[in-house]
């Protein structure tokens, strides 16, 4: 009787078994849909890469991704098409990106530690004001900032792009790190305090080493956002020798002469390579930082 009862499955058990073990066709259909959706999302990138190898007159003739002919000279011509080699603009962007990353890591981590661990007057009010700045678009504050930096004599330098990062102006990263620090046990702080450690030592030797996922997430996002930033860099950088990659790519488009679209797309592909490499290298830390931050 026991063996017979084990063989007989109730309707509920059959439904649960069907849900747990989907058929092969369902799995094939799901993966096929995901692949098609991925191709649709990647089509602009694929088209740009293919267009970088096409002659100028064939780029807008067909929306397809199979070129009739290849023109590899677009890369060599695009590299030297502007007043300086394109590598010069890559170096300028690297200087700005490195400065912004260092600024955000230092200032945002210190501000986050203060909000998460210290007690001071008006802490909740200042934290709310800090979060409120996330809703301010850059177009609202760019004019007073430009007036102030112009009076400092910083226009046409990298200082307006880097110095604000040293003052923890990116509230998103401060909030990200605050939530991460709040998830760390306070017993670690108390144990270090018993050993005679103050706040600087606790921050540097206890909290900061444990913040690696949050720091990696901040680094990757800062790199991508700064590398792709066009508006603020266009406002502050007027000398062609100071141009960064986004502003230099805009220089390929000229309303008075024919635009070399092939060269522009070729250098666009070159400018995307650092972003892909940064994402591939830091993908593991990025996922870990997002998964362990802010979800309490």
PDB file of C-alpha atoms in Angstrom:
ATOM      1  CA  UNK A   1       0.000   0.000   0.000  1.00  0.00           C
ATOM      2  CA  UNK A   2       2.844   2.373   0.770  1.00  0.00           C
ATOM      3  CA  UNK A   3       4.457   1.805  -2.644  1.00  0.00           C
ATOM      4  CA  UNK A   4       1.096   2.380  -4.346  1.00  0.00           C
ATOM      5  CA  UNK A   5       0.590   5.666  -2.468  1.00  0.00           C
ATOM      6  CA  UNK A   6       4.034   6.868  -3.507  1.00  0.00           C
ATOM      7  CA  UNK A   7       3.301   6.128  -7.159  1.00  0.00           C
ATOM      8  CA  UNK A   8      -0.030   7.982  -7.181  1.00  0.00           C
ATOM      9  CA  UNK A   9       0.501  11.740  -7.620  1.00  0.00           C
ATOM     10  CA  UNK A  10      -2.100  14.243  -6.582  1.00  0.00           C
ATOM     11  CA  UNK A  11      -3.130  17.016  -9.056  1.00  0.00           C
ATOM     12  CA  UNK A  12      -1.287  19.589  -6.936  1.00  0.00           C
ATOM     13  CA  UNK A  13       1.910  17.547  -7.062  1.00  0.00           C
ATOM     14  CA  UNK A  14       1.614  17.238 -10.837  1.00  0.00           C
ATOM     15  CA  UNK A  15       1.218  21.015 -11.206  1.00  0.00           C
ATOM     16  CA  UNK A  16       4.212  21.699  -8.953  1.00  0.00           C
ATOM     17  CA  UNK A  17       6.299  19.204 -10.906  1.00  0.00           C
ATOM     18  CA  UNK A  18       5.309  20.828 -14.215  1.00  0.00           C
ATOM     19  CA  UNK A  19       6.245  24.260 -12.884  1.00  0.00           C
ATOM     20  CA  UNK A  20       9.599  23.102 -11.552  1.00  0.00           C
ATOM     21  CA  UNK A  21      10.573  21.259 -14.721  1.00  0.00           C
ATOM     22  CA  UNK A  22       9.566  23.358 -17.758  1.00  0.00           C
ATOM     23  CA  UNK A  23       9.584  21.682 -21.151  1.00  0.00           C
ATOM     24  CA  UNK A  24      12.527  22.073 -23.526  1.00  0.00           C
ATOM     25  CA  UNK A  25      10.489  24.095 -26.025  1.00  0.00           C
ATOM     26  CA  UNK A  26       9.665  26.686 -23.390  1.00  0.00           C
ATOM     27  CA  UNK A  27      13.339  27.081 -22.543  1.00  0.00           C
ATOM     28  CA  UNK A  28      14.271  27.326 -26.234  1.00  0.00           C
ATOM     29  CA  UNK A  29      11.595  29.963 -26.855  1.00  0.00           C
ATOM     30  CA  UNK A  30      12.761  32.003 -23.846  1.00  0.00           C
ATOM     31  CA  UNK A  31      16.404  31.988 -24.883  1.00  0.00           C
ATOM     32  CA  UNK A  32      15.511  32.767 -28.503  1.00  0.00           C
ATOM     33  CA  UNK A  33      13.497  35.783 -27.383  1.00  0.00           C
ATOM     34  CA  UNK A  34      16.367  37.009 -25.212  1.00  0.00           C
ATOM     35  CA  UNK A  35      18.831  36.638 -28.093  1.00  0.00           C
ATOM     36  CA  UNK A  36      16.558  38.563 -30.474  1.00  0.00           C
ATOM     37  CA  UNK A  37      16.042  41.308 -27.895  1.00  0.00           C
ATOM     38  CA  UNK A  38      19.808  41.527 -27.378  1.00  0.00           C
ATOM     39  CA  UNK A  39      20.394  41.881 -31.119  1.00  0.00           C
ATOM     40  CA  UNK A  40      17.819  44.683 -31.297  1.00  0.00           C
ATOM     41  CA  UNK A  41      19.530  46.527 -28.438  1.00  0.00           C
ATOM     42  CA  UNK A  42      22.992  46.022 -29.939  1.00  0.00           C
ATOM     43  CA  UNK A  43      21.968  46.994 -33.472  1.00  0.00           C
ATOM     44  CA  UNK A  44      23.060  50.673 -33.131  1.00  0.00           C
ATOM     45  CA  UNK A  45      26.495  49.597 -31.878  1.00  0.00           C
ATOM     46  CA  UNK A  46      26.873  46.974 -34.614  1.00  0.00           C
ATOM     47  CA  UNK A  47      25.792  49.486 -37.247  1.00  0.00           C
ATOM     48  CA  UNK A  48      28.326  52.019 -35.959  1.00  0.00           C
ATOM     49  CA  UNK A  49      31.150  49.465 -36.074  1.00  0.00           C
ATOM     50  CA  UNK A  50      30.200  48.433 -39.625  1.00  0.00           C
ATOM     51  CA  UNK A  51      29.852  52.083 -40.710  1.00  0.00           C
ATOM     52  CA  UNK A  52      33.370  52.777 -39.471  1.00  0.00           C
ATOM     53  CA  UNK A  53      34.576  50.398 -42.213  1.00  0.00           C
ATOM     54  CA  UNK A  54      32.396  51.747 -45.025  1.00  0.00           C
ATOM     55  CA  UNK A  55      33.209  54.455 -47.558  1.00  0.00           C
ATOM     56  CA  UNK A  56      31.657  57.802 -46.695  1.00  0.00           C
ATOM     57  CA  UNK A  57      29.080  57.720 -49.500  1.00  0.00           C
ATOM     58  CA  UNK A  58      27.745  54.271 -48.518  1.00  0.00           C
ATOM     59  CA  UNK A  59      27.142  54.851 -44.814  1.00  0.00           C
ATOM     60  CA  UNK A  60      23.575  56.210 -45.029  1.00  0.00           C
ATOM     61  CA  UNK A  61      22.628  54.371 -48.202  1.00  0.00           C
ATOM     62  CA  UNK A  62      21.533  51.194 -46.423  1.00  0.00           C
ATOM     63  CA  UNK A  63      20.550  50.419 -42.816  1.00  0.00           C
ATOM     64  CA  UNK A  64      21.994  46.913 -43.122  1.00  0.00           C
ATOM     65  CA  UNK A  65      25.020  45.625 -41.260  1.00  0.00           C
ATOM     66  CA  UNK A  66      26.693  43.849 -44.181  1.00  0.00           C
ATOM     67  CA  UNK A  67      28.996  46.312 -45.982  1.00  0.00           C
ATOM     68  CA  UNK A  68      29.505  46.190 -49.724  1.00  0.00           C
ATOM     69  CA  UNK A  69      33.153  47.179 -49.337  1.00  0.00           C
ATOM     70  CA  UNK A  70      35.628  47.802 -46.559  1.00  0.00           C
ATOM     71  CA  UNK A  71      37.656  50.962 -46.024  1.00  0.00           C
ATOM     72  CA  UNK A  72      40.113  50.505 -43.182  1.00  0.00           C
ATOM     73  CA  UNK A  73      41.661  53.883 -43.976  1.00  0.00           C
ATOM     74  CA  UNK A  74      38.863  55.501 -41.931  1.00  0.00           C
ATOM     75  CA  UNK A  75      40.775  54.669 -38.752  1.00  0.00           C
ATOM     76  CA  UNK A  76      44.100  56.098 -39.873  1.00  0.00           C
ATOM     77  CA  UNK A  77      42.468  59.195 -41.364  1.00  0.00           C
ATOM     78  CA  UNK A  78      40.276  59.734 -38.323  1.00  0.00           C
ATOM     79  CA  UNK A  79      43.255  59.454 -35.987  1.00  0.00           C
ATOM     80  CA  UNK A  80      44.952  62.449 -37.645  1.00  0.00           C
ATOM     81  CA  UNK A  81      41.936  64.373 -38.983  1.00  0.00           C
ATOM     82  CA  UNK A  82      41.884  67.033 -36.248  1.00  0.00           C
ATOM     83  CA  UNK A  83      44.515  69.547 -35.186  1.00  0.00           C
ATOM     84  CA  UNK A  84      46.069  66.959 -32.851  1.00  0.00           C
ATOM     85  CA  UNK A  85      46.208  63.156 -33.061  1.00  0.00           C
ATOM     86  CA  UNK A  86      43.196  61.497 -31.488  1.00  0.00           C
ATOM     87  CA  UNK A  87      45.446  59.985 -28.835  1.00  0.00           C
ATOM     88  CA  UNK A  88      45.904  63.507 -27.438  1.00  0.00           C
ATOM     89  CA  UNK A  89      42.171  63.708 -26.676  1.00  0.00           C
ATOM     90  CA  UNK A  90      42.221  60.237 -25.160  1.00  0.00           C
ATOM     91  CA  UNK A  91      44.939  61.417 -22.768  1.00  0.00           C
ATOM     92  CA  UNK A  92      42.892  64.517 -21.870  1.00  0.00           C
ATOM     93  CA  UNK A  93      39.867  62.361 -21.087  1.00  0.00           C
ATOM     94  CA  UNK A  94      42.036  60.003 -19.039  1.00  0.00           C
ATOM     95  CA  UNK A  95      43.327  62.919 -16.939  1.00  0.00           C
ATOM     96  CA  UNK A  96      39.794  64.125 -16.217  1.00  0.00           C
ATOM     97  CA  UNK A  97      38.509  60.613 -15.494  1.00  0.00           C
ATOM     98  CA  UNK A  98      41.359  59.733 -13.114  1.00  0.00           C
ATOM     99  CA  UNK A  99      40.942  63.030 -11.257  1.00  0.00           C
ATOM    100  CA  UNK A 100      37.181  62.516 -10.905  1.00  0.00           C
ATOM    101  CA  UNK A 101      37.583  58.924  -9.719  1.00  0.00           C
ATOM    102  CA  UNK A 102      40.118  59.884  -7.053  1.00  0.00           C
ATOM    103  CA  UNK A 103      37.953  62.806  -5.954  1.00  0.00           C
ATOM    104  CA  UNK A 104      34.797  60.712  -5.627  1.00  0.00           C
ATOM    105  CA  UNK A 105      36.519  57.851  -3.825  1.00  0.00           C
ATOM    106  CA  UNK A 106      38.153  60.118  -1.245  1.00  0.00           C
ATOM    107  CA  UNK A 107      35.431  62.686  -0.606  1.00  0.00           C
ATOM    108  CA  UNK A 108      32.324  60.497  -0.938  1.00  0.00           C
ATOM    109  CA  UNK A 109      33.728  57.767   1.317  1.00  0.00           C
ATOM    110  CA  UNK A 110      34.596  60.289   4.031  1.00  0.00           C
ATOM    111  CA  UNK A 111      31.177  61.974   3.804  1.00  0.00           C
ATOM    112  CA  UNK A 112      29.463  58.591   3.863  1.00  0.00           C
ATOM    113  CA  UNK A 113      31.360  57.557   7.006  1.00  0.00           C
ATOM    114  CA  UNK A 114      30.306  60.781   8.697  1.00  0.00           C
ATOM    115  CA  UNK A 115      26.624  60.242   7.875  1.00  0.00           C
ATOM    116  CA  UNK A 116      26.683  56.547   8.769  1.00  0.00           C
ATOM    117  CA  UNK A 117      28.791  56.513  11.952  1.00  0.00           C
ATOM    118  CA  UNK A 118      29.125  60.001  13.440  1.00  0.00           C
ATOM    119  CA  UNK A 119      26.534  61.878  15.471  1.00  0.00           C
ATOM    120  CA  UNK A 120      26.297  65.626  14.938  1.00  0.00           C
ATOM    121  CA  UNK A 121      23.699  68.372  15.058  1.00  0.00           C
ATOM    122  CA  UNK A 122      21.304  68.449  12.098  1.00  0.00           C
ATOM    123  CA  UNK A 123      22.516  65.123  10.725  1.00  0.00           C
ATOM    124  CA  UNK A 124      19.132  64.057   9.340  1.00  0.00           C
ATOM    125  CA  UNK A 125      18.501  67.503   7.853  1.00  0.00           C
ATOM    126  CA  UNK A 126      21.856  67.616   6.085  1.00  0.00           C
ATOM    127  CA  UNK A 127      21.365  64.071   4.831  1.00  0.00           C
ATOM    128  CA  UNK A 128      17.973  65.030   3.401  1.00  0.00           C
ATOM    129  CA  UNK A 129      19.461  68.112   1.736  1.00  0.00           C
ATOM    130  CA  UNK A 130      22.221  65.945   0.287  1.00  0.00           C
ATOM    131  CA  UNK A 131      19.665  63.538  -1.168  1.00  0.00           C
ATOM    132  CA  UNK A 132      17.656  66.452  -2.527  1.00  0.00           C
ATOM    133  CA  UNK A 133      20.592  67.561  -4.651  1.00  0.00           C
ATOM    134  CA  UNK A 134      20.214  64.366  -6.694  1.00  0.00           C
ATOM    135  CA  UNK A 135      17.053  65.859  -8.213  1.00  0.00           C
ATOM    136  CA  UNK A 136      18.859  69.001  -9.400  1.00  0.00           C
ATOM    137  CA  UNK A 137      19.727  68.749 -13.121  1.00  0.00           C
ATOM    138  CA  UNK A 138      23.111  70.043 -14.170  1.00  0.00           C
ATOM    139  CA  UNK A 139      21.461  72.636 -16.427  1.00  0.00           C
ATOM    140  CA  UNK A 140      20.143  74.428 -13.325  1.00  0.00           C
ATOM    141  CA  UNK A 141      23.516  74.861 -11.631  1.00  0.00           C
ATOM    142  CA  UNK A 142      25.809  75.167 -14.654  1.00  0.00           C
ATOM    143  CA  UNK A 143      25.355  78.960 -15.011  1.00  0.00           C
ATOM    144  CA  UNK A 144      26.298  79.956 -11.421  1.00  0.00           C
ATOM    145  CA  UNK A 145      29.092  77.407 -11.498  1.00  0.00           C
ATOM    146  CA  UNK A 146      30.448  78.833 -14.743  1.00  0.00           C
ATOM    147  CA  UNK A 147      30.353  82.385 -13.319  1.00  0.00           C
ATOM    148  CA  UNK A 148      32.201  81.279 -10.191  1.00  0.00           C
ATOM    149  CA  UNK A 149      34.844  79.248 -12.052  1.00  0.00           C
ATOM    150  CA  UNK A 150      35.289  82.072 -14.555  1.00  0.00           C
ATOM    151  CA  UNK A 151      36.087  84.448 -11.704  1.00  0.00           C
ATOM    152  CA  UNK A 152      38.624  81.904 -10.445  1.00  0.00           C
ATOM    153  CA  UNK A 153      40.230  81.840 -13.898  1.00  0.00           C
ATOM    154  CA  UNK A 154      39.561  78.113 -14.260  1.00  0.00           C
ATOM    155  CA  UNK A 155      37.743  78.201 -17.600  1.00  0.00           C
ATOM    156  CA  UNK A 156      39.572  76.224 -20.311  1.00  0.00           C
ATOM    157  CA  UNK A 157      41.247  74.062 -17.681  1.00  0.00           C
ATOM    158  CA  UNK A 158      40.412  70.688 -16.181  1.00  0.00           C
ATOM    159  CA  UNK A 159      39.888  72.171 -12.709  1.00  0.00           C
ATOM    160  CA  UNK A 160      36.101  72.850 -13.029  1.00  0.00           C
ATOM    161  CA  UNK A 161      35.621  69.215 -13.987  1.00  0.00           C
ATOM    162  CA  UNK A 162      37.783  67.698 -11.225  1.00  0.00           C
ATOM    163  CA  UNK A 163      37.709  70.004  -8.184  1.00  0.00           C
ATOM    164  CA  UNK A 164      33.946  69.625  -7.458  1.00  0.00           C
ATOM    165  CA  UNK A 165      34.470  65.858  -7.174  1.00  0.00           C
ATOM    166  CA  UNK A 166      36.847  66.513  -4.262  1.00  0.00           C
ATOM    167  CA  UNK A 167      33.944  68.105  -2.352  1.00  0.00           C
ATOM    168  CA  UNK A 168      31.570  65.106  -2.435  1.00  0.00           C
ATOM    169  CA  UNK A 169      29.171  66.739  -4.868  1.00  0.00           C
ATOM    170  CA  UNK A 170      27.947  63.396  -6.275  1.00  0.00           C
ATOM    171  CA  UNK A 171      25.203  62.657  -3.759  1.00  0.00           C
ATOM    172  CA  UNK A 172      24.364  59.353  -5.426  1.00  0.00           C
ATOM    173  CA  UNK A 173      27.730  57.858  -4.461  1.00  0.00           C
ATOM    174  CA  UNK A 174      27.511  59.268  -0.934  1.00  0.00           C
ATOM    175  CA  UNK A 175      24.131  57.584  -0.487  1.00  0.00           C
ATOM    176  CA  UNK A 176      25.491  54.364  -2.008  1.00  0.00           C
ATOM    177  CA  UNK A 177      28.349  54.222   0.486  1.00  0.00           C
ATOM    178  CA  UNK A 178      26.183  55.272   3.435  1.00  0.00           C
ATOM    179  CA  UNK A 179      23.878  52.331   2.846  1.00  0.00           C
ATOM    180  CA  UNK A 180      26.842  49.988   2.547  1.00  0.00           C
ATOM    181  CA  UNK A 181      28.466  51.219   5.782  1.00  0.00           C
ATOM    182  CA  UNK A 182      25.167  50.909   7.641  1.00  0.00           C
ATOM    183  CA  UNK A 183      25.179  47.225   6.766  1.00  0.00           C
ATOM    184  CA  UNK A 184      28.535  46.676   8.481  1.00  0.00           C
ATOM    185  CA  UNK A 185      28.382  45.513  12.139  1.00  0.00           C
ATOM    186  CA  UNK A 186      29.014  48.252  14.675  1.00  0.00           C
ATOM    187  CA  UNK A 187      30.815  45.691  16.815  1.00  0.00           C
ATOM    188  CA  UNK A 188      33.833  46.180  14.531  1.00  0.00           C
ATOM    189  CA  UNK A 189      33.935  49.871  15.444  1.00  0.00           C
ATOM    190  CA  UNK A 190      33.539  49.126  19.143  1.00  0.00           C
ATOM    191  CA  UNK A 191      36.335  46.534  19.076  1.00  0.00           C
ATOM    192  CA  UNK A 192      38.672  49.007  17.382  1.00  0.00           C
ATOM    193  CA  UNK A 193      37.666  51.721  19.841  1.00  0.00           C
ATOM    194  CA  UNK A 194      38.519  49.429  22.768  1.00  0.00           C
ATOM    195  CA  UNK A 195      42.003  49.071  21.260  1.00  0.00           C
ATOM    196  CA  UNK A 196      42.333  52.849  21.357  1.00  0.00           C
ATOM    197  CA  UNK A 197      41.475  53.658  17.739  1.00  0.00           C
ATOM    198  CA  UNK A 198      39.816  56.941  16.882  1.00  0.00           C
ATOM    199  CA  UNK A 199      37.542  57.745  13.961  1.00  0.00           C
ATOM    200  CA  UNK A 200      40.379  58.272  11.438  1.00  0.00           C
ATOM    201  CA  UNK A 201      41.928  54.898  12.251  1.00  0.00           C
ATOM    202  CA  UNK A 202      38.538  53.136  12.309  1.00  0.00           C
ATOM    203  CA  UNK A 203      37.695  54.599   8.916  1.00  0.00           C
ATOM    204  CA  UNK A 204      41.042  53.800   7.289  1.00  0.00           C
ATOM    205  CA  UNK A 205      41.786  50.392   8.818  1.00  0.00           C
ATOM    206  CA  UNK A 206      38.348  48.911   9.529  1.00  0.00           C
ATOM    207  CA  UNK A 207      35.621  50.422   7.361  1.00  0.00           C
ATOM    208  CA  UNK A 208      37.497  51.312   4.190  1.00  0.00           C
ATOM    209  CA  UNK A 209      38.891  47.795   3.480  1.00  0.00           C
ATOM    210  CA  UNK A 210      35.375  46.361   3.805  1.00  0.00           C
ATOM    211  CA  UNK A 211      33.962  48.926   1.352  1.00  0.00           C
ATOM    212  CA  UNK A 212      35.688  47.443  -1.695  1.00  0.00           C
ATOM    213  CA  UNK A 213      32.437  46.534  -3.546  1.00  0.00           C
ATOM    214  CA  UNK A 214      30.991  50.024  -3.019  1.00  0.00           C
ATOM    215  CA  UNK A 215      34.280  51.665  -4.001  1.00  0.00           C
ATOM    216  CA  UNK A 216      34.495  49.534  -7.140  1.00  0.00           C
ATOM    217  CA  UNK A 217      30.924  50.459  -8.088  1.00  0.00           C
ATOM    218  CA  UNK A 218      31.724  54.138  -7.602  1.00  0.00           C
ATOM    219  CA  UNK A 219      34.859  53.799  -9.721  1.00  0.00           C
ATOM    220  CA  UNK A 220      33.071  52.134 -12.631  1.00  0.00           C
ATOM    221  CA  UNK A 221      30.119  54.522 -12.677  1.00  0.00           C
ATOM    222  CA  UNK A 222      32.376  57.566 -12.343  1.00  0.00           C
ATOM    223  CA  UNK A 223      34.526  56.314 -15.204  1.00  0.00           C
ATOM    224  CA  UNK A 224      31.578  55.733 -17.535  1.00  0.00           C
ATOM    225  CA  UNK A 225      29.713  58.944 -16.687  1.00  0.00           C
ATOM    226  CA  UNK A 226      32.802  61.153 -16.884  1.00  0.00           C
ATOM    227  CA  UNK A 227      34.125  59.557 -20.076  1.00  0.00           C
ATOM    228  CA  UNK A 228      30.754  60.103 -21.785  1.00  0.00           C
ATOM    229  CA  UNK A 229      30.147  63.572 -20.361  1.00  0.00           C
ATOM    230  CA  UNK A 230      29.728  66.050 -23.205  1.00  0.00           C
ATOM    231  CA  UNK A 231      27.773  69.014 -21.860  1.00  0.00           C
ATOM    232  CA  UNK A 232      29.991  70.225 -19.012  1.00  0.00           C
ATOM    233  CA  UNK A 233      33.197  69.529 -20.926  1.00  0.00           C
ATOM    234  CA  UNK A 234      31.863  71.499 -23.898  1.00  0.00           C
ATOM    235  CA  UNK A 235      31.055  74.435 -21.596  1.00  0.00           C
ATOM    236  CA  UNK A 236      34.413  74.687 -19.842  1.00  0.00           C
ATOM    237  CA  UNK A 237      36.875  73.546 -22.547  1.00  0.00           C
ATOM    238  CA  UNK A 238      37.178  76.001 -25.428  1.00  0.00           C
ATOM    239  CA  UNK A 239      40.755  75.460 -26.599  1.00  0.00           C
ATOM    240  CA  UNK A 240      40.995  72.555 -29.097  1.00  0.00           C
ATOM    241  CA  UNK A 241      44.156  71.396 -27.331  1.00  0.00           C
ATOM    242  CA  UNK A 242      42.104  70.868 -24.152  1.00  0.00           C
ATOM    243  CA  UNK A 243      39.303  68.917 -25.816  1.00  0.00           C
ATOM    244  CA  UNK A 244      38.303  65.568 -24.378  1.00  0.00           C
ATOM    245  CA  UNK A 245      37.016  62.652 -26.451  1.00  0.00           C
ATOM    246  CA  UNK A 246      33.286  63.634 -26.567  1.00  0.00           C
ATOM    247  CA  UNK A 247      34.079  67.215 -27.577  1.00  0.00           C
ATOM    248  CA  UNK A 248      36.681  66.063 -30.114  1.00  0.00           C
ATOM    249  CA  UNK A 249      34.145  63.728 -31.758  1.00  0.00           C
ATOM    250  CA  UNK A 250      31.824  66.698 -32.174  1.00  0.00           C
ATOM    251  CA  UNK A 251      34.582  68.456 -34.121  1.00  0.00           C
ATOM    252  CA  UNK A 252      34.274  65.909 -36.927  1.00  0.00           C
ATOM    253  CA  UNK A 253      30.835  67.323 -37.771  1.00  0.00           C
ATOM    254  CA  UNK A 254      31.125  70.641 -39.614  1.00  0.00           C
ATOM    255  CA  UNK A 255      28.182  72.473 -41.168  1.00  0.00           C
ATOM    256  CA  UNK A 256      30.377  74.362 -43.633  1.00  0.00           C
ATOM    257  CA  UNK A 257      32.154  71.394 -45.206  1.00  0.00           C
ATOM    258  CA  UNK A 258      31.306  67.779 -45.903  1.00  0.00           C
ATOM    259  CA  UNK A 259      31.480  65.624 -42.793  1.00  0.00           C
ATOM    260  CA  UNK A 260      33.769  62.615 -42.771  1.00  0.00           C
ATOM    261  CA  UNK A 261      31.295  60.220 -41.199  1.00  0.00           C
ATOM    262  CA  UNK A 262      33.538  57.209 -41.649  1.00  0.00           C
ATOM    263  CA  UNK A 263      36.347  58.813 -39.673  1.00  0.00           C
ATOM    264  CA  UNK A 264      33.956  59.962 -36.963  1.00  0.00           C
ATOM    265  CA  UNK A 265      32.446  56.495 -36.556  1.00  0.00           C
ATOM    266  CA  UNK A 266      35.930  54.967 -36.526  1.00  0.00           C
ATOM    267  CA  UNK A 267      37.021  57.198 -33.653  1.00  0.00           C
ATOM    268  CA  UNK A 268      33.703  56.570 -31.912  1.00  0.00           C
ATOM    269  CA  UNK A 269      34.545  52.876 -31.913  1.00  0.00           C
ATOM    270  CA  UNK A 270      37.987  53.684 -30.489  1.00  0.00           C
ATOM    271  CA  UNK A 271      36.419  55.823 -27.758  1.00  0.00           C
ATOM    272  CA  UNK A 272      34.055  53.006 -26.749  1.00  0.00           C
ATOM    273  CA  UNK A 273      36.829  50.480 -26.185  1.00  0.00           C
ATOM    274  CA  UNK A 274      37.896  51.850 -22.747  1.00  0.00           C
ATOM    275  CA  UNK A 275      34.271  51.696 -21.548  1.00  0.00           C
ATOM    276  CA  UNK A 276      33.884  48.078 -22.641  1.00  0.00           C
ATOM    277  CA  UNK A 277      37.174  47.142 -21.011  1.00  0.00           C
ATOM    278  CA  UNK A 278      36.283  48.914 -17.769  1.00  0.00           C
ATOM    279  CA  UNK A 279      32.915  47.159 -17.620  1.00  0.00           C
ATOM    280  CA  UNK A 280      34.368  43.741 -18.392  1.00  0.00           C
ATOM    281  CA  UNK A 281      37.120  44.100 -15.793  1.00  0.00           C
ATOM    282  CA  UNK A 282      34.855  45.486 -13.072  1.00  0.00           C
ATOM    283  CA  UNK A 283      31.639  43.591 -13.819  1.00  0.00           C
ATOM    284  CA  UNK A 284      32.079  41.219 -10.876  1.00  0.00           C
ATOM    285  CA  UNK A 285      32.660  44.068  -8.414  1.00  0.00           C
ATOM    286  CA  UNK A 286      29.831  46.118  -9.948  1.00  0.00           C
ATOM    287  CA  UNK A 287      27.253  43.358  -9.483  1.00  0.00           C
ATOM    288  CA  UNK A 288      28.485  42.634  -5.955  1.00  0.00           C
ATOM    289  CA  UNK A 289      28.388  46.313  -5.015  1.00  0.00           C
ATOM    290  CA  UNK A 290      24.843  46.803  -6.310  1.00  0.00           C
ATOM    291  CA  UNK A 291      23.609  43.583  -4.714  1.00  0.00           C
ATOM    292  CA  UNK A 292      25.000  44.381  -1.262  1.00  0.00           C
ATOM    293  CA  UNK A 293      24.192  48.096  -1.147  1.00  0.00           C
ATOM    294  CA  UNK A 294      20.968  49.775  -0.185  1.00  0.00           C
ATOM    295  CA  UNK A 295      18.759  46.675   0.123  1.00  0.00           C
ATOM    296  CA  UNK A 296      17.965  46.329   3.814  1.00  0.00           C
TER     297      UNK A 296
END
